[in-house]
mmCIF file of C-alpha atoms and ligand atoms in Angstrom:
data_model
loop_
_atom_site.group_PDB
_atom_site.id
_atom_site.type_symbol
_atom_site.label_atom_id
_atom_site.label_comp_id
_atom_site.label_asym_id
_atom_site.label_seq_id
_atom_site.Cartn_x
_atom_site.Cartn_y
_atom_site.Cartn_z
ATOM 1 C CA MET A 1 5.070 40.603 0.784
ATOM 2 C CA ALA A 2 7.738 38.237 2.108
ATOM 3 C CA GLU A 3 11.249 38.513 0.669
ATOM 4 C CA HIS A 4 11.635 34.761 0.123
ATOM 5 C CA ASP A 5 9.414 31.789 -0.609
ATOM 6 C CA VAL A 6 11.104 29.577 1.973
ATOM 7 C CA GLN A 7 13.642 30.282 4.684
ATOM 8 C CA VAL A 8 15.613 27.364 6.074
ATOM 9 C CA HIS A 9 17.019 27.919 9.559
ATOM 10 C CA GLY A 10 20.114 25.786 10.161
ATOM 11 C CA ALA A 11 22.771 24.620 7.686
ATOM 12 C CA GLY A 12 23.535 21.131 8.981
ATOM 13 C CA TRP A 13 22.761 17.979 6.998
ATOM 14 C CA ALA A 14 18.999 18.539 7.247
ATOM 15 C CA GLY A 15 19.015 22.238 6.391
ATOM 16 C CA LEU A 16 21.502 21.905 3.534
ATOM 17 C CA ALA A 17 19.537 19.031 2.013
ATOM 18 C CA ILE A 18 16.222 20.907 2.243
ATOM 19 C CA ALA A 19 17.656 24.156 0.861
ATOM 20 C CA ARG A 20 19.408 22.300 -1.953
ATOM 21 C CA GLY A 21 16.272 20.343 -2.897
ATOM 22 C CA LEU A 22 14.114 23.470 -2.945
ATOM 23 C CA ALA A 23 16.661 25.597 -4.835
ATOM 24 C CA ASP A 24 17.084 22.861 -7.458
ATOM 25 C CA ALA A 25 13.304 22.989 -7.984
ATOM 26 C CA GLY A 26 13.479 26.749 -8.618
ATOM 27 C CA VAL A 27 12.221 27.920 -5.209
ATOM 28 C CA ASN A 28 13.506 31.274 -3.905
ATOM 29 C CA VAL A 29 15.118 29.915 -0.717
ATOM 30 C CA ARG A 30 17.164 31.654 1.963
ATOM 31 C CA LEU A 31 19.496 29.597 4.122
ATOM 32 C CA VAL A 32 20.338 31.025 7.561
ATOM 33 C CA ASP A 33 22.942 29.854 10.050
ATOM 34 C CA PRO A 34 25.009 32.176 12.249
ATOM 35 C CA ALA A 35 27.690 29.451 12.489
ATOM 36 C CA GLY A 36 27.875 28.886 8.723
ATOM 37 C CA ALA A 37 27.446 25.594 6.902
ATOM 38 C CA LEU A 38 28.128 22.458 8.974
ATOM 39 C CA GLY A 39 29.047 24.514 12.041
ATOM 40 C CA GLY A 40 26.909 22.280 14.304
ATOM 41 C CA ALA A 41 26.779 18.534 14.948
ATOM 42 C CA SER A 42 26.913 17.646 11.239
ATOM 43 C CA GLY A 43 30.462 18.970 10.988
ATOM 44 C CA ARG A 44 31.644 16.709 13.810
ATOM 45 C CA ALA A 45 30.052 13.337 13.102
ATOM 46 C CA LEU A 46 32.031 10.138 12.573
ATOM 47 C CA GLY A 47 30.169 8.710 9.599
ATOM 48 C CA VAL A 48 28.456 5.624 11.055
ATOM 49 C CA ALA A 49 25.284 5.028 9.008
ATOM 50 C CA LEU A 50 23.124 3.071 11.456
ATOM 51 C CA PRO A 51 20.510 0.998 9.606
ATOM 52 C CA THR A 52 18.050 1.415 12.465
ATOM 53 C CA HIS A 53 17.366 3.549 15.497
ATOM 54 C CA PRO A 54 20.325 3.566 17.944
ATOM 55 C CA GLU A 55 18.668 1.031 20.218
ATOM 56 C CA HIS A 56 18.504 -2.743 20.114
ATOM 57 C CA PRO A 57 15.684 -3.819 17.753
ATOM 58 C CA HIS A 58 13.585 -5.393 20.540
ATOM 59 C CA ARG A 59 13.633 -2.141 22.474
ATOM 60 C CA LEU A 60 12.584 -0.169 19.395
ATOM 61 C CA GLU A 61 9.831 -2.715 18.757
ATOM 62 C CA ALA A 62 8.647 -2.552 22.370
ATOM 63 C CA GLY A 63 8.549 1.242 22.164
ATOM 64 C CA ILE A 64 6.586 1.767 18.941
ATOM 65 C CA GLY A 65 5.237 -1.645 17.883
ATOM 66 C CA THR A 66 6.323 -4.140 15.224
ATOM 67 C CA ALA A 67 4.612 -2.497 12.235
ATOM 68 C CA ALA A 68 5.928 0.993 13.059
ATOM 69 C CA ALA A 69 9.447 -0.328 13.708
ATOM 70 C CA ALA A 70 9.362 -2.156 10.361
ATOM 71 C CA ALA A 71 8.216 1.054 8.632
ATOM 72 C CA LEU A 72 11.075 2.950 10.259
ATOM 73 C CA VAL A 73 13.655 0.377 9.130
ATOM 74 C CA ALA A 74 12.258 0.445 5.568
ATOM 75 C CA PHE A 75 12.327 4.260 5.529
ATOM 76 C CA ILE A 76 15.968 4.326 6.637
ATOM 77 C CA ARG A 77 16.946 1.633 4.124
ATOM 78 C CA ALA A 78 15.282 3.541 1.256
ATOM 79 C CA GLY A 79 17.210 6.654 2.333
ATOM 80 C CA PHE A 80 20.504 4.750 2.102
ATOM 81 C CA ASP A 81 19.837 4.219 -1.618
ATOM 82 C CA ARG A 82 20.325 7.986 -2.019
ATOM 83 C CA LEU A 83 23.007 8.594 0.617
ATOM 84 C CA PRO A 84 26.170 9.948 -1.075
ATOM 85 C CA GLY A 85 29.458 8.378 -0.045
ATOM 86 C CA LEU A 86 27.981 5.305 1.698
ATOM 87 C CA ALA A 87 30.222 2.202 1.820
ATOM 88 C CA ARG A 88 27.700 -0.588 2.451
ATOM 89 C CA VAL A 89 29.813 -2.627 4.842
ATOM 90 C CA GLY A 90 27.117 -2.960 7.518
ATOM 91 C CA VAL A 91 27.533 -2.115 11.186
ATOM 92 C CA ASP A 92 28.717 -4.378 14.037
ATOM 93 C CA TRP A 93 26.848 -4.194 17.324
ATOM 94 C CA ARG A 94 29.130 -5.239 20.144
ATOM 95 C CA ALA A 95 27.253 -6.142 23.307
ATOM 96 C CA SER A 96 28.426 -4.845 26.655
ATOM 97 C CA PRO A 97 28.444 -7.525 29.426
ATOM 98 C CA GLN A 98 25.039 -6.396 30.727
ATOM 99 C CA GLU A 99 23.560 -6.646 27.206
ATOM 100 C CA GLU A 100 24.668 -10.207 26.424
ATOM 101 C CA GLY A 101 21.451 -11.714 27.779
ATOM 102 C CA GLU A 102 19.445 -9.614 25.340
ATOM 103 C CA LEU A 103 21.062 -10.802 22.113
ATOM 104 C CA ASP A 104 18.492 -13.517 21.308
ATOM 105 C CA LEU A 105 15.706 -11.000 21.875
ATOM 106 C CA ALA A 106 17.471 -8.481 19.631
ATOM 107 C CA LEU A 107 17.963 -10.949 16.775
ATOM 108 C CA ALA A 108 14.380 -12.225 16.921
ATOM 109 C CA ALA A 109 13.058 -8.667 16.821
ATOM 110 C CA ALA A 110 15.450 -7.776 13.981
ATOM 111 C CA ALA A 111 13.887 -10.551 11.881
ATOM 112 C CA ARG A 112 10.361 -9.331 12.675
ATOM 113 C CA VAL A 113 11.079 -5.719 11.667
ATOM 114 C CA GLY A 114 12.970 -6.615 8.470
ATOM 115 C CA LEU A 115 16.433 -5.747 9.738
ATOM 116 C CA GLY A 116 19.066 -8.117 8.374
ATOM 117 C CA ALA A 117 21.294 -9.251 11.235
ATOM 118 C CA THR A 118 23.674 -12.143 11.921
ATOM 119 C CA ARG A 119 25.035 -13.284 15.301
ATOM 120 C CA THR A 120 28.749 -12.637 15.855
ATOM 121 C CA ALA A 121 31.093 -13.642 18.672
ATOM 122 C CA GLY A 122 30.545 -10.411 20.580
ATOM 123 C CA GLY A 123 27.085 -9.349 19.424
ATOM 124 C CA TYR A 124 25.563 -9.123 15.961
ATOM 125 C CA HIS A 125 26.270 -7.697 12.529
ATOM 126 C CA LEU A 126 23.642 -5.461 10.930
ATOM 127 C CA HIS A 127 23.788 -6.056 7.183
ATOM 128 C CA ASP A 128 22.571 -2.639 5.998
ATOM 129 C CA GLY A 129 24.219 0.730 6.487
ATOM 130 C CA GLY A 130 27.947 1.147 6.953
ATOM 131 C CA ALA A 131 30.386 4.036 6.838
ATOM 132 C CA VAL A 132 29.925 7.330 5.001
ATOM 133 C CA ASP A 133 32.688 9.340 3.356
ATOM 134 C CA LEU A 134 31.748 12.642 4.971
ATOM 135 C CA VAL A 135 33.790 14.728 2.538
ATOM 136 C CA ALA A 136 31.778 13.257 -0.348
ATOM 137 C CA LEU A 137 28.519 13.733 1.552
ATOM 138 C CA HIS A 138 29.270 17.357 2.347
ATOM 139 C CA ALA A 139 30.255 18.072 -1.263
ATOM 140 C CA ALA A 140 26.991 16.545 -2.498
ATOM 141 C CA LEU A 141 24.906 18.543 -0.031
ATOM 142 C CA ARG A 142 26.552 21.810 -1.002
ATOM 143 C CA GLY A 143 26.241 21.046 -4.715
ATOM 144 C CA PRO A 144 28.282 22.563 -7.545
ATOM 145 C CA SER A 145 27.068 26.099 -6.721
ATOM 146 C CA PRO A 146 26.680 26.287 -2.912
ATOM 147 C CA LEU A 147 23.893 28.503 -1.608
ATOM 148 C CA PRO A 148 25.020 31.486 0.457
ATOM 149 C CA VAL A 149 24.561 30.958 4.200
ATOM 150 C CA HIS A 150 23.266 34.135 5.840
ATOM 151 C CA ALA A 151 23.967 35.054 9.455
ATOM 152 C CA THR A 152 20.577 36.672 9.995
ATOM 153 C CA ALA A 153 16.992 35.802 9.170
ATOM 154 C CA ALA A 154 14.707 37.704 6.763
ATOM 155 C CA SER A 155 10.996 37.369 5.991
ATOM 156 C CA ALA A 156 9.633 34.346 4.142
ATOM 157 C CA GLU A 157 6.335 32.715 3.269
ATOM 158 C CA VAL A 158 7.443 29.462 4.884
ATOM 159 C CA ASP A 159 9.993 28.914 7.651
ATOM 160 C CA VAL A 160 11.693 25.538 8.069
ATOM 161 C CA TYR A 161 13.461 24.867 11.379
ATOM 162 C CA THR A 162 16.427 22.491 11.185
ATOM 163 C CA THR A 163 18.394 23.987 14.054
ATOM 164 C CA GLY A 164 19.428 20.688 15.637
ATOM 165 C CA ALA A 165 19.998 21.200 19.354
ATOM 166 C CA VAL A 166 18.648 24.777 19.341
ATOM 167 C CA PRO A 167 14.841 24.822 19.782
ATOM 168 C CA LEU A 168 14.498 28.038 17.777
ATOM 169 C CA ASP A 169 10.727 27.858 17.402
ATOM 170 C CA PRO A 170 8.826 27.952 20.759
ATOM 171 C CA PHE A 171 6.958 24.784 19.714
ATOM 172 C CA LEU A 172 10.223 22.869 20.107
ATOM 173 C CA ALA A 173 11.176 24.345 23.485
ATOM 174 C CA ASP A 174 9.886 21.388 25.571
ATOM 175 C CA LYS A 175 10.671 18.765 22.917
ATOM 176 C CA ILE A 176 14.376 19.163 22.147
ATOM 177 C CA THR A 177 17.222 18.436 24.550
ATOM 178 C CA PRO A 178 20.824 19.402 23.791
ATOM 179 C CA VAL A 179 23.188 16.456 24.295
ATOM 180 C CA ARG A 180 26.944 16.808 24.117
ATOM 181 C CA TRP A 181 28.696 14.124 22.082
ATOM 182 C CA THR A 182 32.448 13.877 22.241
ATOM 183 C CA SER A 183 34.731 12.237 19.711
ATOM 184 C CA VAL A 184 38.252 10.994 20.282
ATOM 185 C CA ARG A 185 40.716 10.095 17.530
ATOM 186 C CA PHE A 186 43.446 7.478 18.010
ATOM 187 C CA ALA A 187 46.461 6.468 16.011
ATOM 188 C CA GLY A 188 45.751 2.957 14.885
ATOM 189 C CA PRO A 189 44.652 0.692 12.102
ATOM 190 C CA PRO A 190 41.467 1.844 10.328
ATOM 191 C CA LEU A 191 38.269 -0.096 10.975
ATOM 192 C CA ALA A 192 36.787 -2.011 8.048
ATOM 193 C CA VAL A 193 33.313 -1.956 9.615
ATOM 194 C CA PRO A 194 31.901 0.646 12.025
ATOM 195 C CA VAL A 195 31.046 -0.586 15.507
ATOM 196 C CA VAL A 196 28.299 0.457 17.923
ATOM 197 C CA SER A 197 28.177 -0.468 21.584
ATOM 198 C CA GLN A 198 27.034 0.536 25.067
ATOM 199 C CA HIS A 199 23.281 0.863 24.410
ATOM 200 C CA GLY A 200 24.004 2.636 21.131
ATOM 201 C CA THR A 201 25.877 5.434 22.834
ATOM 202 C CA VAL A 202 29.431 4.685 21.719
ATOM 203 C CA LEU A 203 30.361 4.569 18.036
ATOM 204 C CA TRP A 204 33.663 3.681 16.422
ATOM 205 C CA CYS A 205 34.480 4.417 12.806
ATOM 206 C CA GLY A 206 37.106 5.058 10.152
ATOM 207 C CA GLY A 207 40.724 5.521 11.155
ATOM 208 C CA LEU A 208 39.811 4.601 14.724
ATOM 209 C CA GLU A 209 37.701 7.419 16.024
ATOM 210 C CA ALA A 210 35.305 6.912 18.923
ATOM 211 C CA ALA A 211 32.288 9.044 19.806
ATOM 212 C CA GLY A 212 30.002 8.935 22.801
ATOM 213 C CA ALA A 213 28.055 10.848 25.392
ATOM 214 C CA ARG A 214 28.608 11.189 29.115
ATOM 215 C CA TRP A 215 25.403 9.413 30.017
ATOM 216 C CA ALA A 216 23.611 6.653 28.143
ATOM 217 C CA THR A 217 20.330 8.434 28.786
ATOM 218 C CA PRO A 218 19.921 11.704 26.889
ATOM 219 C CA HIS A 219 17.694 13.430 29.464
ATOM 220 C CA MET A 220 20.616 13.304 31.933
ATOM 221 C CA GLU A 221 22.589 15.529 29.575
ATOM 222 C CA VAL A 222 20.260 18.530 29.911
ATOM 223 C CA GLY A 223 22.185 21.771 29.911
ATOM 224 C CA GLU A 224 25.303 20.359 28.239
ATOM 225 C CA THR A 225 25.350 23.041 25.553
ATOM 226 C CA ASP A 226 29.061 23.871 25.529
ATOM 227 C CA PRO A 227 30.805 22.099 22.611
ATOM 228 C CA VAL A 228 34.030 21.599 24.558
ATOM 229 C CA PRO A 229 35.139 18.046 25.406
ATOM 230 C CA ASP A 230 34.641 17.082 29.052
ATOM 231 C CA PRO A 231 37.802 15.303 30.314
ATOM 232 C CA ARG A 232 35.618 12.679 32.044
ATOM 233 C CA VAL A 233 34.004 11.741 28.721
ATOM 234 C CA THR A 234 37.335 11.732 26.912
ATOM 235 C CA ALA A 235 38.719 9.385 29.603
ATOM 236 C CA MET A 236 35.649 7.114 29.330
ATOM 237 C CA LEU A 237 35.998 6.926 25.546
ATOM 238 C CA GLU A 238 39.693 6.182 25.804
ATOM 239 C CA ARG A 239 39.069 3.381 28.325
ATOM 240 C CA LEU A 240 36.264 1.808 26.247
ATOM 241 C CA THR A 241 38.271 2.089 23.029
ATOM 242 C CA ARG A 242 41.335 0.403 24.514
ATOM 243 C CA GLN A 243 39.105 -2.371 25.887
ATOM 244 C CA ALA A 244 37.431 -2.920 22.498
ATOM 245 C CA PHE A 245 40.543 -2.352 20.338
ATOM 246 C CA PRO A 246 43.716 -3.278 22.244
ATOM 247 C CA ASP A 247 45.793 -2.184 19.197
ATOM 248 C CA ALA A 248 44.648 1.433 19.527
ATOM 249 C CA GLY A 249 47.627 3.778 19.438
ATOM 250 C CA ALA A 250 48.136 7.198 20.983
ATOM 251 C CA LEU A 251 45.193 9.471 21.632
ATOM 252 C CA LEU A 252 45.525 12.172 18.965
ATOM 253 C CA SER A 253 42.686 14.639 19.464
ATOM 254 C CA SER A 254 39.299 15.225 21.018
ATOM 255 C CA GLN A 255 36.350 17.411 19.980
ATOM 256 C CA ALA A 256 32.690 17.767 20.913
ATOM 257 C CA GLY A 257 29.416 18.767 19.304
ATOM 258 C CA ILE A 258 25.898 19.368 20.577
ATOM 259 C CA VAL A 259 23.237 17.056 19.196
ATOM 260 C CA GLY A 260 19.478 17.698 19.346
ATOM 261 C CA GLU A 261 17.624 14.780 20.983
ATOM 262 C CA SER A 262 13.847 14.826 21.035
ATOM 263 C CA CYS A 263 11.790 14.126 24.161
ATOM 264 C CA ASP A 264 10.771 10.650 22.893
ATOM 265 C CA GLY A 265 14.042 9.903 21.113
ATOM 266 C CA LEU A 266 12.567 10.090 17.603
ATOM 267 C CA PRO A 267 12.951 12.843 14.989
ATOM 268 C CA ILE A 268 10.234 15.505 14.745
ATOM 269 C CA VAL A 269 9.217 16.256 11.169
ATOM 270 C CA GLY A 270 6.419 18.207 9.507
ATOM 271 C CA PRO A 271 4.354 21.398 9.693
ATOM 272 C CA ILE A 272 3.656 22.525 13.251
ATOM 273 C CA PRO A 273 0.002 21.702 14.074
ATOM 274 C CA GLY A 274 -2.109 24.794 13.399
ATOM 275 C CA ARG A 275 0.827 26.583 11.722
ATOM 276 C CA PRO A 276 1.278 25.014 8.272
ATOM 277 C CA ARG A 277 3.917 27.564 7.213
ATOM 278 C CA ALA A 278 6.252 26.675 10.079
ATOM 279 C CA VAL A 279 7.873 23.320 9.388
ATOM 280 C CA VAL A 280 10.247 21.427 11.689
ATOM 281 C CA CYS A 281 12.816 18.796 10.742
ATOM 282 C CA THR A 282 15.012 18.017 13.722
ATOM 283 C CA GLY A 283 15.686 15.704 16.686
ATOM 284 C CA PHE A 284 17.968 13.228 14.884
ATOM 285 C CA GLY A 285 20.109 12.505 17.910
ATOM 286 C CA VAL A 286 23.088 10.349 17.102
ATOM 287 C CA ALA A 287 21.448 8.771 14.036
ATOM 288 C CA GLY A 288 21.625 11.755 11.720
ATOM 289 C CA LEU A 289 22.799 9.734 8.733
ATOM 290 C CA ALA A 290 19.856 7.366 9.107
ATOM 291 C CA TYR A 291 17.270 10.090 9.443
ATOM 292 C CA ALA A 292 18.277 13.602 8.386
ATOM 293 C CA LEU A 293 18.454 13.168 4.615
ATOM 294 C CA PRO A 294 15.301 11.065 4.070
ATOM 295 C CA CYS A 295 13.382 13.381 6.421
ATOM 296 C CA ALA A 296 14.722 16.405 4.503
ATOM 297 C CA ARG A 297 13.551 14.854 1.256
ATOM 298 C CA ALA A 298 10.043 14.337 2.657
ATOM 299 C CA VAL A 299 9.965 18.015 3.707
ATOM 300 C CA VAL A 300 11.024 19.151 0.223
ATOM 301 C CA ASP A 301 8.387 16.925 -1.419
ATOM 302 C CA GLY A 302 5.732 18.232 0.970
ATOM 303 C CA ILE A 303 6.560 21.891 0.290
ATOM 304 C CA LEU A 304 6.660 21.334 -3.463
ATOM 305 C CA GLY A 305 3.402 19.384 -3.395
ATOM 306 C CA ARG A 306 5.024 16.322 -4.934
ATOM 307 C CA PRO A 307 3.408 12.946 -4.294
ATOM 308 C CA THR A 308 5.006 11.691 -1.084
ATOM 309 C CA GLU A 309 4.280 9.261 1.697
ATOM 310 C CA GLY A 310 5.972 11.666 4.065
ATOM 311 C CA VAL A 311 7.777 10.229 7.052
ATOM 312 C CA PRO A 312 6.676 7.172 9.087
ATOM 313 C CA THR A 313 4.014 7.935 11.699
ATOM 314 C CA PRO A 314 6.350 7.828 14.757
ATOM 315 C CA LEU A 315 8.423 10.673 13.252
ATOM 316 C CA ARG A 316 5.506 12.965 12.454
ATOM 317 C CA VAL A 317 5.095 16.197 14.349
ATOM 318 C CA THR A 318 1.366 15.448 14.632
ATOM 319 C CA ARG A 319 2.110 12.940 17.422
ATOM 320 C CA PHE A 320 2.278 15.983 19.743
ATOM 321 C CA SER A 321 -1.110 17.455 18.764
HETATM 322 C C1 FAD B 1 30.894 13.767 17.957
HETATM 323 C C2 FAD B 1 29.685 13.357 17.165
HETATM 324 C C3 FAD B 1 29.686 12.178 16.448
HETATM 325 C C4 FAD B 1 28.570 11.822 15.709
HETATM 326 N N1 FAD B 1 28.641 10.699 14.944
HETATM 327 C C5 FAD B 1 27.583 10.361 14.161
HETATM 328 C C6 FAD B 1 27.669 9.246 13.307
HETATM 329 O O1 FAD B 1 28.703 8.580 13.197
HETATM 330 N N2 FAD B 1 26.578 8.911 12.578
HETATM 331 C C7 FAD B 1 25.404 9.633 12.628
HETATM 332 O O2 FAD B 1 24.439 9.266 11.943
HETATM 333 N N3 FAD B 1 25.299 10.703 13.416
HETATM 334 C C8 FAD B 1 26.362 11.091 14.182
HETATM 335 N N4 FAD B 1 26.274 12.187 14.974
HETATM 336 C C9 FAD B 1 24.968 12.892 15.035
HETATM 337 C C10 FAD B 1 24.803 13.815 13.843
HETATM 338 O O3 FAD B 1 25.903 14.678 13.810
HETATM 339 C C11 FAD B 1 23.482 14.606 13.960
HETATM 340 O O4 FAD B 1 22.378 13.745 14.056
HETATM 341 C C12 FAD B 1 23.254 15.465 12.738
HETATM 342 O O5 FAD B 1 24.389 16.213 12.452
HETATM 343 C C13 FAD B 1 22.064 16.384 12.923
HETATM 344 O O6 FAD B 1 21.964 17.211 11.790
HETATM 345 P P1 FAD B 1 21.098 18.506 11.882
HETATM 346 O O7 FAD B 1 21.136 19.147 10.543
HETATM 347 O O8 FAD B 1 19.762 18.194 12.457
HETATM 348 O O9 FAD B 1 21.804 19.388 13.023
HETATM 349 P P2 FAD B 1 23.131 20.281 13.034
HETATM 350 O O10 FAD B 1 24.193 19.759 12.171
HETATM 351 O O11 FAD B 1 23.478 20.516 14.472
HETATM 352 O O12 FAD B 1 22.650 21.636 12.382
HETATM 353 C C14 FAD B 1 21.895 22.598 13.088
HETATM 354 C C15 FAD B 1 22.397 23.955 12.667
HETATM 355 O O13 FAD B 1 21.532 24.970 13.205
HETATM 356 C C16 FAD B 1 22.328 26.090 13.433
HETATM 357 N N5 FAD B 1 21.659 27.067 14.284
HETATM 358 C C17 FAD B 1 21.663 27.171 15.630
HETATM 359 N N6 FAD B 1 20.972 28.262 16.010
HETATM 360 C C18 FAD B 1 20.497 28.834 14.872
HETATM 361 C C19 FAD B 1 19.709 30.006 14.607
HETATM 362 N N7 FAD B 1 19.254 30.792 15.587
HETATM 363 N N8 FAD B 1 19.407 30.293 13.330
HETATM 364 C C20 FAD B 1 19.851 29.519 12.313
HETATM 365 N N9 FAD B 1 20.627 28.418 12.506
HETATM 366 C C21 FAD B 1 20.932 28.078 13.775
HETATM 367 C C22 FAD B 1 23.605 25.525 14.025
HETATM 368 O O14 FAD B 1 24.684 26.438 13.882
HETATM 369 C C23 FAD B 1 23.798 24.256 13.197
HETATM 370 O O15 FAD B 1 24.683 24.444 12.106
HETATM 371 C C24 FAD B 1 27.393 12.618 15.713
HETATM 372 C C25 FAD B 1 27.388 13.802 16.441
HETATM 373 C C26 FAD B 1 28.531 14.187 17.142
HETATM 374 C C27 FAD B 1 28.514 15.505 17.859
#
């Protein structure tokens, strides 16, 4: 007889949300994370709530088709209705010089997939999403009586893997890539609206904090599992920030976190094919605020047998079977 009904591995945004949802429904749930709550990428994020996948809309559409891209945008938007601490100020996309020729394509695709967007001088403004107060989000995920976070696993009827960049279950071994993201904080005026640039791989938010990865392409980051800022990335972020925001003041601090990117760039959610009691919910990349909480909710509904549409087809684990 297993000691627990459900064991959730990983106490980032996804794991905390799943454990909270199950515990609130009366399930005997064990939460496991050797690093404690929010010890992974979720404790280092900036708070940019992207209303879409971190790619230009026409690239997303080309990758998965118009109907699937529209379903993804609708899924993210519905999740924002429940996202604690969200200031709905939208997100600015600032085109790099090599992206300027793509802006008409991006805006046309945005209209087709139901993503509100308006042309700006340097790119476009995405109407949905915005900036999240991470203190409020974390408080909501922990709840009034936080669940204990255990350092070691026990036995359970169902195991849920939300271990971000760590492919704990062998099924994930060839599907998850660790990518180091670095953030750099500057003295300077706070931003009213978060900004995304450089193929979705540099974010700016809040009291002028920038985050980005060494390479624009996640597969080139393989092996970057050490959450220590690389001086080359810090220098790149400083250069790009001073270009984009000439008023940026002194560089105050730098930190890094390891994000789990999936092999096709989309989250992986659902029971592992052939193993219904092993459930995965991971691969959120740099769009954790868009994906992690609505995916966690779908997992909770699925385990509890509540009526649910689940996650959109491109996010389902069954795409690998
Ligand atoms: C610098 C930076 C800036 C970012 N900015 C943003 C942003 O502005 N907006 C946005 O949407 N996203 C952002 N992200 C991405 C976001 O942080 C992630 O998408 C999100 O945190 C993923 O949540 P998660 O729960 O899947 O993973 P994590 O938060 O990484 O949680 C996984 C957990 O699993 C634990 N774990 C590891 N091994 C085991 C084990 N053996 N057993 C149990 N537990 C284990 C880890 O300790 C960790 O706590 C940023 C990331 C970084 C690093």
